[in-house]
Amino acid sequence: MRTFTFMLLWLCCTASFAQQAVLSGKAQAGGEALSSVSITLLDTPLGQKTDSAGRYQFLQLPVGTYRVQASAVGFRKLTKTIMLKEEGNFTLDFDLSNLQNDLNEVVVTGTLKAVKRLESPVPVEVYTPAFFRKNPTPSIFEALQNVNGVRPQLNCNICNTGDIHINGLEGPYTMILIDGMPIVSSLSSVYGLSGIPNSLVEQIEIVKGPASSLYGSEAVGGLINIITKKPQNAPLFSADVFATSYQELNADLGFKFRAGKSADVLTGLNYFKYGNPVDHNHDNFTDVTLQDRISLFQKWSFKRAKNRILTLGGRYVYEDRWGGEMQWNKSYRGGDQVYGESIFTNRWELIGNYQLPVEEKIFFAFSYNEHDQDSRYGNTSYIAEQKIGFGQLTWDKSIGRHDLLFGAALRYTFYDDNTPATTGMNQAISKNTWLPGVFVQDEITLAAQHKFLAGFRYDYNSVHGNIFTPRMAYKWSINENNVLRLNAGTGFRVVNIFTEDHAALTGAREVRVNGELKPEKTYNVNLNFLRKMYAGNGNFFGVEASAFYTYFNNRIIGDFDSNPNEIIYDNLDGHAVSKGFSANIDLSFNNGLKFIIGGTYQDVATYEHGIKKQQILTEKFSGTWAVSYKINPLHLSIDYTGNLYSPMRLPLLSDTDPRREYSKTWSIQNIQLTFAGFKQLELYGGVKNLLNWTPNRGNPFIIARANDPFDKNLEVDNPYNLSFDPTYVYGPNQNIRGFFGIRYTIK
């Protein structure tokens, strides 16, 4: 009846030449135009879809008040009211950025199959390139500093290599994947996360907590899966180049082309250069490692019958990095005249995924990488070679309420170096290690809102023998915006002494291993709650909270305290626990203001002979934030990002060491302005480390005995009775600096 009345009024008004108006506008999300958005005048028969530029227009509208609704696939509906008081042109734009239904994001990491995030029984955090562009960095390793509960940890004050901590657990407990393949070995976690062209990243998925039942060894603390773009969906050309006042230069280039009728090819190139030695703390050592890195990535996607999958990808990385005394050059490499730490890295990788030509969903995925490292730490050499081959066959099968996944995997690892870890230490190490395994997973739909997952994996390690890792998960979808998940399971990590701590290779400490090291085993439980609330006016509030607990047997510990000249590795005679609570809050307003705030409280400690000891270099509390504001009329956006860390225990040499035993609370904060007023072009710039914080603050020095790096004169001018040691590091040494960049994209 209401529609009929409106049509009658419409005809009458038109016939009598009543006042008429034009209503037009644009639909967009994230600064990009949205085509095919349905624009409807509610309570009327009028409606249309936006064009390729995201624009719509209604002509000859009678004056009056209208309720206009925008709706599109993947977004929630947005309704606005506008009053057309008189004849003329009126504008009503729709920004659907806050209404993107990220519960429908497709994730693969939690269950090894593509599912909507809402449907996954395993909580998976998803981060897109737009999130990392709020604080541009030259590597994914550094970009992760803005992810709650994830911290890039520098382990060497001079060469600036490090690892990724998830919920306080150190780098060897984190598995790094590229397109689901364990391509980044533990030897090269920091190198593997450097040189991946950011322009080729589709999204990064993070699972916190053990995932060994699906992924095997190393996935004890969690895993990070870097998913690259599908060649057919990538821009035709993209470039992102920025430089800093430190004279750093980073360039990301990407382009795609069609190879014949059946293949799309995506190519990416990353180049990073930093060649300006600085010594702001006046200890005659470089504050920041100098680097020259190039990485080339290419991915092929082939068209096959019935849309079956066939993809191939490869990457090559070369890096030359050094740090040391300011007067060092390559002629001093490996000598004992001028101290320097110089690392040459050559690495290549191959990954692929092939769907078998059968009716069932059967996939064969494979990867292979070779890593050669030639390093000098003063006059100590570290020459290492690693080769890893991996193959995995999976069968995805649904039977009634059971969503089954069967798999068989084989990993081959070759490793050799020139250190005592492989030549004389009392532990079982083989140059050739085989790790075959089988796994099964059953996701059962108990009811419309309840799912239960049971998984089991069996591996046979050629050094350590049989390894079993079961797990379970339960998901209760209270409604479409509220989800409760409970996960529990076990994990394992095989022994590999060279990955335990970079400090084993640097400075004056010697490595000692007590007894034969055993594989670590963990027991884990995680409770996760997700709630999202949408308002009809476009405002949004979301919160995700998790409580976690991990219990360790055979925890491998590096003892820095018993002897200041040694690092003593042994299995813990007791147990270790990592427990805590984490929460993320996402708050968006229709005026362009957005908050992403995260906080994690964690207690990571060892328990031996009745004594509790906090893990070194592990904070109790950490926080991250990203505050963004878009000024649409000016095509300008402002991003204020930062992190905050509570005190952590630091590696002192002795009781006489005058450096702080615990760090103070510290924070790195950044601000960025982005102008998107040009077609296909973005300009951005800002300031990093606004507070000008470095670890030097409050310390008499950072590097012990920087004036005597080869310990030739320990009896001279040594009031604290220390030896040379650069392992006292917990945060970046870069001061406040400006940056400016350009992004150019042809779609």
XYZ file of C-alpha atoms in Angstrom:
747
model
C 0.000 0.000 0.000
C 2.843 2.359 0.925
C 4.581 1.672 -2.405
C 1.361 2.314 -4.327
C 0.842 5.618 -2.480
C 4.381 6.744 -3.344
C 3.945 5.906 -7.009
C 0.687 7.849 -7.122
C 2.367 10.812 -5.467
C 5.285 10.505 -7.890
C 3.004 10.662 -10.913
C 1.048 13.572 -9.528
C 4.163 15.536 -8.728
C 5.676 14.862 -12.120
C 2.544 15.822 -13.908
C 2.256 19.109 -12.082
C 5.936 19.975 -12.593
C 6.515 20.051 -8.826
C 9.932 20.855 -7.470
C 12.359 18.055 -8.266
C 15.870 17.274 -7.088
C 18.906 15.210 -8.125
C 20.529 12.891 -5.593
C 23.984 11.479 -6.346
C 26.981 10.153 -4.481
C 29.719 7.588 -4.226
C 30.245 4.295 -2.367
C 33.726 3.398 -1.180
C 35.632 1.378 1.416
C 39.190 1.881 2.543
C 39.561 4.789 0.139
C 38.690 2.628 -2.892
C 35.531 2.934 -4.996
C 33.027 0.100 -4.731
C 31.158 -0.971 -7.837
C 27.877 -2.943 -7.901
C 26.734 -1.571 -4.547
C 22.930 -1.564 -4.363
C 21.602 1.923 -3.550
C 17.919 1.783 -2.614
C 15.415 4.492 -1.674
C 13.513 2.633 1.020
C 9.715 2.579 0.822
C 9.953 3.317 -2.895
C 10.475 1.154 -5.975
C 13.628 3.092 -6.873
C 17.040 1.498 -6.761
C 20.240 1.097 -8.769
C 23.825 -0.160 -8.550
C 26.985 1.921 -8.459
C 29.133 2.026 -11.591
C 32.818 1.092 -11.903
C 33.765 4.404 -10.248
C 31.443 3.684 -7.332
C 28.968 6.414 -8.327
C 25.163 6.516 -8.493
C 22.572 9.169 -9.421
C 18.791 9.559 -9.040
C 17.132 12.188 -11.273
C 13.822 14.061 -10.873
C 13.131 13.170 -7.246
C 10.219 14.986 -5.611
C 11.310 17.058 -2.618
C 10.915 15.322 0.704
C 12.746 13.107 3.174
C 14.312 9.845 1.981
C 15.896 6.840 3.707
C 18.726 5.673 1.461
C 20.325 2.261 1.968
C 23.611 0.909 0.592
C 24.236 -2.841 0.538
C 26.924 -5.023 -1.004
C 28.283 -8.548 -0.739
C 30.732 -8.802 2.152
C 29.403 -5.654 3.867
C 26.622 -4.905 6.277
C 23.866 -2.563 5.159
C 24.190 1.152 5.848
C 21.131 3.412 5.934
C 21.198 7.218 5.903
C 18.437 9.817 5.897
C 18.492 12.937 3.732
C 15.984 15.766 3.306
C 15.585 17.250 -0.161
C 14.073 20.616 0.723
C 14.106 22.260 -2.662
C 15.003 21.806 -6.272
C 18.715 21.265 -6.813
C 21.573 18.769 -6.613
C 22.220 16.858 -3.399
C 25.152 14.579 -2.502
C 25.072 11.548 -0.218
C 28.208 9.381 -0.007
C 28.543 5.958 1.616
C 31.742 4.810 3.314
C 31.421 1.083 4.054
C 34.901 0.733 5.579
C 33.538 0.135 9.071
C 30.907 -2.298 7.842
C 33.089 -4.857 6.145
C 31.994 -8.177 7.585
C 35.424 -9.552 8.459
C 33.749 -12.522 10.103
C 33.404 -13.724 6.509
C 37.136 -13.505 5.803
C 38.425 -16.783 4.427
C 41.217 -18.316 6.519
C 43.181 -21.521 5.993
C 45.747 -21.637 8.772
C 43.677 -23.020 11.635
C 42.436 -26.187 9.931
C 44.468 -26.498 6.694
C 41.353 -25.834 4.623
C 39.691 -22.653 3.421
C 36.835 -21.688 5.756
C 35.179 -18.464 6.810
C 36.747 -17.008 9.908
C 33.385 -17.204 11.669
C 33.209 -20.946 10.937
C 36.757 -21.842 12.004
C 36.881 -23.702 15.341
C 40.459 -22.468 15.755
C 40.831 -18.720 16.432
C 42.809 -17.100 13.621
C 43.843 -13.438 13.596
C 43.886 -11.830 10.142
C 45.911 -8.765 9.161
C 45.734 -7.144 5.738
C 48.284 -4.889 4.002
C 46.097 -1.886 4.924
C 46.863 -2.569 8.592
C 50.621 -2.632 8.043
C 50.532 0.479 5.843
C 49.613 2.473 8.956
C 53.310 2.173 9.918
C 55.332 1.292 6.792
C 58.430 -0.833 7.391
C 61.051 -2.416 5.113
C 60.256 -5.978 6.260
C 57.450 -8.093 7.675
C 59.733 -8.817 10.652
C 59.523 -5.162 11.710
C 55.874 -4.784 10.664
C 54.783 -7.345 13.266
C 55.641 -4.884 16.061
C 52.071 -3.549 15.780
C 50.393 -6.948 16.321
C 49.177 -7.560 19.846
C 50.992 -10.419 21.574
C 53.639 -10.627 18.834
C 57.022 -8.960 19.321
C 60.076 -8.840 17.051
C 62.984 -9.431 19.456
C 66.483 -8.274 18.595
C 69.040 -10.769 19.914
C 72.230 -9.068 18.851
C 73.197 -5.458 19.499
C 75.626 -5.410 16.592
C 74.197 -7.480 13.723
C 70.543 -6.832 14.697
C 69.338 -10.349 13.926
C 66.402 -11.566 15.971
C 63.313 -13.696 16.193
C 59.561 -13.446 16.676
C 58.033 -13.874 20.143
C 54.376 -14.967 20.362
C 52.827 -14.653 23.826
C 56.318 -14.449 25.313
C 57.714 -17.613 23.727
C 60.963 -17.235 21.815
C 61.534 -17.472 18.077
C 62.305 -21.212 17.752
C 58.769 -21.886 19.020
C 57.175 -19.972 16.142
C 56.650 -21.515 12.719
C 56.734 -19.210 9.690
C 54.763 -20.270 6.611
C 54.455 -18.824 3.124
C 51.211 -19.861 1.431
C 50.862 -22.611 4.033
C 54.296 -24.112 3.392
C 56.998 -24.255 6.132
C 59.387 -22.484 3.827
C 61.072 -20.343 6.464
C 63.295 -22.647 8.477
C 64.379 -21.919 12.031
C 67.871 -21.050 10.831
C 66.500 -18.125 8.910
C 63.422 -16.800 10.681
C 64.692 -13.240 10.573
C 66.000 -13.573 7.008
C 62.865 -15.333 5.811
C 60.683 -12.493 7.072
C 62.904 -9.937 5.365
C 62.638 -9.411 1.666
C 59.071 -10.571 1.110
C 57.648 -7.790 -1.094
C 54.858 -6.229 0.950
C 52.967 -5.403 -2.247
C 52.475 -9.125 -2.902
C 50.972 -9.968 0.497
C 47.237 -10.694 0.489
C 46.949 -11.192 4.243
C 48.842 -12.533 7.233
C 47.154 -15.115 9.428
C 48.384 -15.701 12.981
C 47.520 -18.628 15.238
C 48.674 -18.307 18.837
C 49.368 -21.522 20.708
C 50.580 -24.994 19.658
C 49.583 -26.203 16.212
C 51.926 -29.192 16.003
C 49.092 -31.627 15.346
C 48.686 -30.032 11.922
C 52.081 -28.532 11.161
C 54.601 -30.580 13.112
C 57.749 -29.419 14.872
C 58.391 -25.729 15.619
C 54.681 -24.787 15.749
C 54.719 -24.779 19.568
C 54.252 -21.112 20.418
C 52.188 -20.390 17.327
C 52.533 -19.823 13.635
C 52.508 -16.984 11.135
C 51.185 -17.743 7.649
C 52.049 -15.167 4.975
C 49.540 -15.577 2.155
C 50.533 -14.022 -1.151
C 48.097 -12.637 -3.696
C 46.592 -14.733 -6.438
C 48.160 -13.565 -9.713
C 44.752 -13.113 -11.341
C 43.620 -10.769 -8.534
C 46.783 -8.692 -8.200
C 47.199 -5.188 -9.665
C 48.696 -4.907 -13.121
C 51.546 -2.873 -11.609
C 52.350 -1.568 -8.147
C 55.249 0.352 -6.657
C 55.912 1.446 -3.087
C 59.121 3.366 -2.402
C 60.082 5.185 0.778
C 63.181 6.652 2.385
C 64.029 7.852 5.893
C 66.201 10.557 7.359
C 68.557 7.745 8.439
C 69.196 7.358 4.678
C 67.360 4.031 4.492
C 65.781 3.212 1.135
C 63.139 0.545 0.562
C 61.531 -0.256 -2.796
C 58.715 -2.730 -3.469
C 57.728 -3.408 -7.078
C 55.059 -5.795 -8.348
C 53.612 -6.580 -11.755
C 51.662 -9.349 -13.434
C 51.294 -10.649 -16.976
C 49.562 -13.414 -18.875
C 51.757 -16.283 -20.102
C 49.833 -17.889 -22.900
C 46.164 -18.723 -22.426
C 46.432 -20.769 -19.265
C 48.844 -19.028 -16.874
C 48.913 -15.798 -14.880
C 52.270 -14.707 -13.512
C 52.897 -12.383 -10.576
C 56.383 -10.960 -10.018
C 57.650 -8.965 -7.062
C 60.953 -7.282 -6.317
C 62.120 -5.882 -2.996
C 65.299 -3.873 -2.497
C 66.498 -2.422 0.804
C 69.629 -0.364 1.295
C 71.056 1.183 4.444
C 74.669 2.296 4.205
C 75.017 5.189 6.639
C 76.903 4.237 9.838
C 75.741 6.206 12.882
C 76.949 6.165 16.481
C 74.647 8.381 18.536
C 75.583 6.679 21.819
C 79.304 7.282 21.211
C 80.604 3.773 21.942
C 82.418 3.542 18.569
C 79.976 0.835 17.438
C 77.287 1.182 14.791
C 73.884 1.771 16.395
C 72.086 0.093 13.485
C 73.257 -2.716 11.239
C 74.070 -1.723 7.678
C 72.239 -3.789 5.074
C 72.101 -4.367 1.350
C 69.272 -6.781 0.485
C 67.511 -7.840 -2.695
C 64.663 -10.324 -3.021
C 62.901 -11.576 -6.148
C 59.572 -13.422 -5.935
C 57.474 -14.975 -8.673
C 54.193 -16.917 -8.541
C 52.491 -18.786 -11.384
C 48.803 -19.747 -11.391
C 47.579 -22.148 -14.085
C 44.037 -22.550 -15.368
C 42.838 -26.140 -15.306
C 39.648 -28.040 -15.977
C 36.952 -27.783 -13.286
C 38.890 -24.917 -11.660
C 41.427 -27.296 -10.141
C 44.408 -25.627 -8.493
C 47.972 -25.537 -9.739
C 50.320 -22.870 -8.418
C 54.095 -22.565 -8.406
C 56.167 -19.957 -6.619
C 59.804 -19.168 -6.044
C 61.916 -16.624 -4.217
C 65.591 -15.687 -4.082
C 67.089 -13.580 -1.313
C 70.579 -12.139 -1.016
C 71.659 -10.017 1.898
C 74.918 -8.447 3.024
C 74.685 -6.994 6.527
C 77.311 -5.807 8.939
C 77.733 -3.924 12.178
C 80.718 -3.211 14.367
C 83.320 -0.608 15.109
C 82.862 2.538 13.084
C 86.204 2.145 11.302
C 85.438 -1.446 10.178
C 85.480 -2.409 6.507
C 85.543 -5.741 4.688
C 89.320 -5.947 4.833
C 88.970 -6.587 8.583
C 86.407 -9.390 8.096
C 87.239 -12.363 10.329
C 90.300 -10.722 11.848
C 91.067 -9.552 15.375
C 92.191 -5.983 14.632
C 88.854 -4.176 14.201
C 85.667 -5.856 15.457
C 82.822 -6.391 13.037
C 79.942 -8.819 12.547
C 79.434 -9.522 8.865
C 76.762 -11.851 7.484
C 76.333 -12.958 3.864
C 73.078 -14.781 3.142
C 72.081 -16.628 -0.014
C 68.681 -18.281 0.009
C 66.260 -19.664 -2.555
C 62.850 -21.229 -2.127
C 60.320 -23.143 -4.207
C 56.682 -23.797 -3.278
C 53.781 -25.401 -5.107
C 50.260 -26.744 -4.739
C 48.671 -29.270 -7.120
C 45.106 -30.562 -6.998
C 44.924 -34.110 -8.299
C 42.689 -34.712 -11.362
C 40.128 -36.779 -9.459
C 36.627 -36.085 -8.193
C 37.755 -36.048 -4.562
C 39.474 -32.981 -3.056
C 43.036 -34.281 -2.921
C 45.971 -31.862 -2.915
C 49.720 -32.306 -3.035
C 51.685 -29.353 -1.663
C 55.459 -29.163 -1.645
C 58.325 -26.848 -0.830
C 62.098 -26.835 -0.983
C 64.655 -24.315 0.189
C 68.383 -23.968 0.445
C 70.052 -21.524 2.790
C 73.776 -20.693 2.779
C 75.155 -18.409 5.449
C 78.705 -17.104 5.712
C 79.135 -15.090 8.898
C 81.974 -13.595 10.894
C 81.477 -12.476 14.500
C 84.787 -10.799 15.170
C 87.270 -13.595 14.539
C 84.645 -16.322 15.082
C 83.268 -17.804 11.877
C 79.867 -19.389 11.365
C 79.548 -21.189 8.050
C 76.204 -22.969 7.731
C 74.279 -24.797 5.044
C 70.692 -25.951 5.333
C 68.390 -27.730 2.888
C 64.767 -28.555 3.642
C 62.399 -30.500 1.451
C 58.730 -30.876 2.354
C 55.823 -32.691 0.767
C 52.266 -33.057 1.998
C 49.259 -34.926 0.628
C 45.816 -33.992 1.986
C 42.342 -35.372 1.344
C 39.393 -33.163 2.238
C 36.261 -35.246 2.619
C 32.780 -34.471 3.988
C 30.490 -37.282 5.144
C 27.234 -36.162 6.714
C 28.045 -34.063 9.769
C 31.739 -34.977 9.571
C 34.171 -32.684 7.755
C 37.277 -34.854 7.530
C 40.866 -34.067 6.620
C 43.457 -36.807 6.116
C 47.089 -36.043 5.501
C 50.549 -37.506 5.100
C 53.693 -35.389 5.254
C 57.424 -35.888 4.863
C 60.094 -33.392 5.816
C 63.784 -33.837 5.044
C 66.352 -31.579 6.692
C 70.046 -31.348 5.921
C 72.083 -29.114 8.172
C 75.794 -28.632 8.612
C 77.949 -25.914 10.129
C 81.427 -25.399 11.509
C 80.431 -24.955 15.166
C 80.801 -27.408 18.079
C 77.007 -27.904 17.872
C 77.557 -30.319 14.982
C 81.161 -31.382 15.505
C 81.674 -32.298 19.129
C 78.808 -31.575 21.508
C 77.141 -34.300 23.505
C 73.801 -34.358 21.719
C 72.248 -36.427 18.973
C 72.523 -34.378 15.805
C 72.374 -35.765 12.312
C 73.169 -33.934 9.113
C 70.261 -35.734 7.477
C 67.010 -35.801 9.437
C 63.812 -37.412 8.198
C 60.431 -36.571 9.686
C 57.545 -38.533 8.137
C 54.117 -38.062 9.647
C 50.406 -38.711 9.218
C 47.464 -36.782 10.618
C 43.696 -36.901 10.682
C 41.171 -34.244 11.628
C 37.417 -34.541 12.084
C 35.260 -31.444 12.398
C 31.821 -32.522 13.585
C 28.728 -30.348 13.346
C 26.907 -31.230 16.557
C 24.135 -28.695 15.938
C 23.577 -25.497 13.993
C 25.592 -23.489 16.548
C 27.986 -26.125 17.870
C 31.062 -27.685 16.284
C 33.666 -30.039 17.701
C 37.064 -30.776 16.186
C 39.306 -33.701 17.031
C 42.769 -34.054 15.538
C 45.719 -36.398 15.882
C 49.190 -36.467 14.380
C 51.911 -39.082 14.504
C 55.496 -38.320 13.453
C 58.632 -40.405 13.447
C 61.823 -38.406 13.833
C 64.926 -40.251 12.639
C 66.833 -38.924 15.672
C 64.219 -38.762 18.431
C 61.765 -41.522 17.470
C 57.975 -41.538 17.895
C 56.064 -38.297 18.518
C 52.296 -38.045 19.154
C 50.342 -34.767 19.130
C 46.554 -34.875 19.646
C 44.317 -31.817 19.851
C 40.658 -30.830 20.197
C 38.560 -27.719 19.628
C 35.008 -26.693 20.408
C 33.160 -23.723 18.876
C 29.859 -22.288 20.030
C 28.363 -19.728 17.644
C 26.081 -17.982 20.117
C 24.814 -15.881 17.219
C 26.318 -14.355 14.079
C 28.267 -11.771 16.094
C 29.301 -13.766 19.176
C 31.586 -16.794 19.064
C 33.167 -18.826 21.889
C 36.057 -21.202 21.147
C 37.927 -23.657 23.360
C 41.129 -25.272 22.061
C 43.415 -27.788 23.755
C 46.237 -29.990 22.575
C 49.880 -30.874 22.646
C 52.945 -29.739 20.757
C 56.536 -30.784 20.234
C 59.814 -29.309 19.071
C 62.871 -31.277 18.067
C 66.326 -30.302 19.265
C 68.385 -27.971 17.112
C 70.961 -26.223 19.207
C 72.045 -23.645 16.641
C 68.584 -22.063 16.681
C 68.345 -21.720 20.459
C 70.000 -18.336 20.771
C 71.937 -16.105 18.435
C 74.067 -15.091 21.440
C 75.778 -18.471 21.138
C 77.636 -17.153 18.112
C 78.548 -13.662 19.166
C 80.755 -12.011 21.759
C 83.059 -13.843 24.145
C 80.693 -16.483 25.558
C 81.334 -20.167 24.887
C 78.608 -22.750 24.346
C 78.312 -25.809 26.578
C 75.662 -28.541 26.451
C 74.973 -30.700 29.502
C 73.885 -34.187 28.528
C 71.858 -35.250 25.520
C 69.070 -32.786 24.810
C 65.565 -34.229 24.490
C 62.667 -32.899 22.401
C 60.362 -30.464 24.129
C 56.719 -31.362 24.726
C 53.888 -28.990 25.570
C 50.297 -29.139 26.771
C 48.110 -26.210 25.877
C 44.623 -24.830 26.462
C 43.165 -21.636 24.993
C 39.757 -20.006 25.548
C 38.722 -17.372 22.991
C 35.672 -15.089 22.822
C 34.758 -12.860 19.874
C 32.017 -10.224 19.922
C 31.106 -7.701 17.241
C 28.435 -5.010 17.374
C 27.200 -2.996 14.387
C 25.098 0.136 14.577
C 22.789 1.132 11.755
C 24.593 4.461 11.373
C 27.867 2.754 10.486
C 29.535 2.746 13.905
C 31.200 -0.510 14.928
C 32.615 -2.085 18.082
C 34.434 -5.397 18.291
C 36.333 -7.200 21.018
C 38.289 -10.444 20.963
C 39.734 -11.870 24.173
C 41.794 -14.995 24.862
C 43.112 -16.736 27.952
C 46.016 -19.139 27.332
C 48.056 -21.684 29.291
C 51.000 -23.787 28.058
C 52.913 -26.323 30.150
C 56.397 -27.476 29.018
C 58.298 -30.681 29.633
C 61.973 -30.911 28.660
C 62.159 -27.167 28.108
C 65.545 -26.287 26.597
C 67.083 -23.461 28.590
C 70.097 -21.311 27.872
C 71.782 -20.487 31.191
C 73.426 -17.059 30.995
C 73.847 -16.637 34.743
C 75.992 -19.496 36.099
C 79.115 -18.441 34.223
C 79.404 -15.008 32.555
C 81.709 -16.478 29.898
C 79.412 -19.361 28.937
C 75.948 -20.201 27.681
C 74.984 -23.580 29.115
C 72.184 -25.444 27.342
C 70.254 -28.211 29.052
C 66.763 -29.632 29.421
C 65.070 -28.066 32.408
C 65.017 -30.259 35.526
C 61.443 -29.268 36.224
C 58.837 -27.587 34.057
C 57.999 -24.252 32.447
C 54.707 -22.419 32.094
C 53.461 -19.691 29.778
C 50.091 -18.282 30.773
C 48.221 -15.052 30.305
C 45.366 -13.064 28.885
C 45.088 -11.093 25.654
C 42.425 -8.740 24.277
C 41.922 -6.755 21.066
C 39.426 -3.921 20.699
C 38.310 -2.520 17.344
C 36.231 0.663 17.398
C 35.142 2.514 14.252
C 32.965 5.585 13.750
C 31.211 6.758 10.600
C 33.065 10.091 10.830
C 36.312 8.365 9.787
C 37.797 7.785 13.254
C 39.053 4.265 14.001
C 40.792 2.671 17.004
C 42.586 -0.698 17.100
C 43.855 -1.366 20.617
C 45.433 -4.538 21.998
C 46.902 -5.639 25.286
C 48.537 -8.826 26.571
C 49.407 -9.883 30.105
C 51.706 -12.896 30.292
C 53.625 -14.834 32.921
C 56.420 -16.917 31.366
C 58.582 -18.693 33.920
C 60.516 -21.857 34.733
C 60.051 -23.969 37.853
C 63.129 -25.909 38.933
C 63.842 -27.361 42.392
C 60.943 -25.376 43.807
C 62.258 -22.052 42.465
C 60.307 -19.900 40.009
C 62.379 -17.824 37.575
C 61.026 -15.353 35.036
C 62.132 -15.906 31.460
C 64.775 -13.501 30.293
C 63.812 -10.813 27.741
C 60.091 -11.320 28.363
C 57.730 -8.548 29.390
C 54.787 -9.051 31.733
C 52.561 -6.641 29.836
C 52.521 -5.281 26.316
C 50.129 -3.048 24.448
C 49.675 -1.932 20.852
C 47.469 0.655 19.208
C 46.611 2.200 15.869
C 44.450 5.318 15.804
C 43.341 6.442 12.347
C 41.295 9.371 11.121
C 40.192 10.043 7.557
C 39.386 13.524 6.340
C 37.551 12.583 3.160
C 37.099 16.092 1.676
C 40.883 16.575 1.834
C 41.719 12.984 0.759
C 43.905 12.875 3.864
C 44.313 10.197 6.518
C 46.249 10.326 9.793
C 47.648 7.224 11.530
C 49.084 7.219 15.030
C 50.599 3.847 15.952
C 52.634 2.567 18.842
C 53.479 -0.137 21.320
C 54.196 -0.282 25.036
C 56.250 -2.847 26.966
C 56.579 -3.339 30.709
C 59.982 -4.118 32.312
C 61.756 -7.339 31.328
C 64.756 -9.151 32.803
C 67.939 -8.500 30.824
C 71.117 -10.602 30.334
C 73.715 -9.164 32.701
C 77.243 -10.570 32.867
C 77.670 -10.579 36.655
C 76.619 -8.961 39.907
C 79.108 -6.167 39.218
C 77.535 -5.294 35.846
C 76.295 -1.676 36.222
C 73.634 -1.961 33.523
C 69.989 -2.278 34.554
C 68.895 -5.793 35.486
C 65.373 -4.885 34.367
C 64.418 -2.526 31.606
C 62.111 0.364 32.341
C 58.704 0.557 30.677
C 59.341 1.650 27.098
C 57.370 2.632 24.036
C 57.881 3.218 20.315
C 55.362 5.614 18.764
C 54.882 6.813 15.192
C 52.697 9.180 13.211
C 51.925 9.212 9.487
C 49.996 11.390 7.037
C 48.719 9.920 3.754
C 47.361 11.935 0.820
C 45.274 10.019 -1.751
C 44.017 12.905 -3.868
C 45.737 11.781 -7.050
C 44.490 9.030 -9.318
C 46.471 5.803 -8.753
C 48.995 7.672 -6.597
C 49.447 8.016 -2.825
C 51.919 10.174 -0.956
C 52.765 9.415 2.653
C 55.213 10.592 5.264
C 55.693 11.017 8.967
C 57.894 10.512 11.979
C 58.997 7.257 13.626
C 59.973 6.875 17.281
C 58.369 10.145 18.340
C 59.678 9.808 21.915
C 63.242 9.317 20.653
C 63.611 6.223 22.877
C 66.560 3.810 22.653
C 67.847 1.149 25.078
C 70.703 3.473 26.010
C 68.381 5.577 28.119
C 69.237 5.073 31.810
C 72.266 2.849 31.129
C 75.957 3.752 31.396
C 76.603 1.669 28.263
C 74.913 -1.022 26.180
C 77.838 -3.048 24.836
C 80.126 -4.266 27.607
C 83.827 -3.526 27.014
C 83.181 -1.880 23.657
C 86.718 -0.489 23.899
C 88.212 -4.022 24.008
C 86.056 -6.268 21.781
C 88.669 -9.050 21.556
C 89.329 -9.111 25.320
C 93.004 -8.400 24.837
C 93.303 -6.036 27.820
C 90.886 -7.332 30.460
C 93.210 -6.215 33.253
C 93.328 -2.634 31.992
C 90.645 -0.075 32.895
C 88.048 -2.705 33.810
C 86.414 -1.512 37.074
C 83.375 -3.799 36.682
C 85.417 -6.924 35.805
C 83.489 -7.519 32.565
C 84.352 -9.112 29.234
C 83.136 -7.988 25.813
C 79.437 -8.807 25.378
C 76.881 -7.327 22.915
C 73.876 -9.461 23.983
C 72.319 -6.764 26.186
C 69.606 -5.693 23.775
C 65.825 -5.646 23.924
C 64.661 -2.885 21.589
C 65.703 -1.042 18.416
C 68.598 1.407 18.592
C 67.247 3.846 15.986
C 66.524 7.382 17.134
C 63.661 9.607 16.009
C 63.578 9.893 12.219
C 61.386 11.133 9.413
C 60.207 9.193 6.380
C 58.523 9.904 3.051
C 57.122 7.530 0.456
C 55.126 7.122 -2.765
C 52.706 4.372 -3.753
C 51.606 3.953 -7.346
C 49.110 1.334 -8.525
C 47.678 0.421 -11.925
C 44.787 -1.987 -11.591
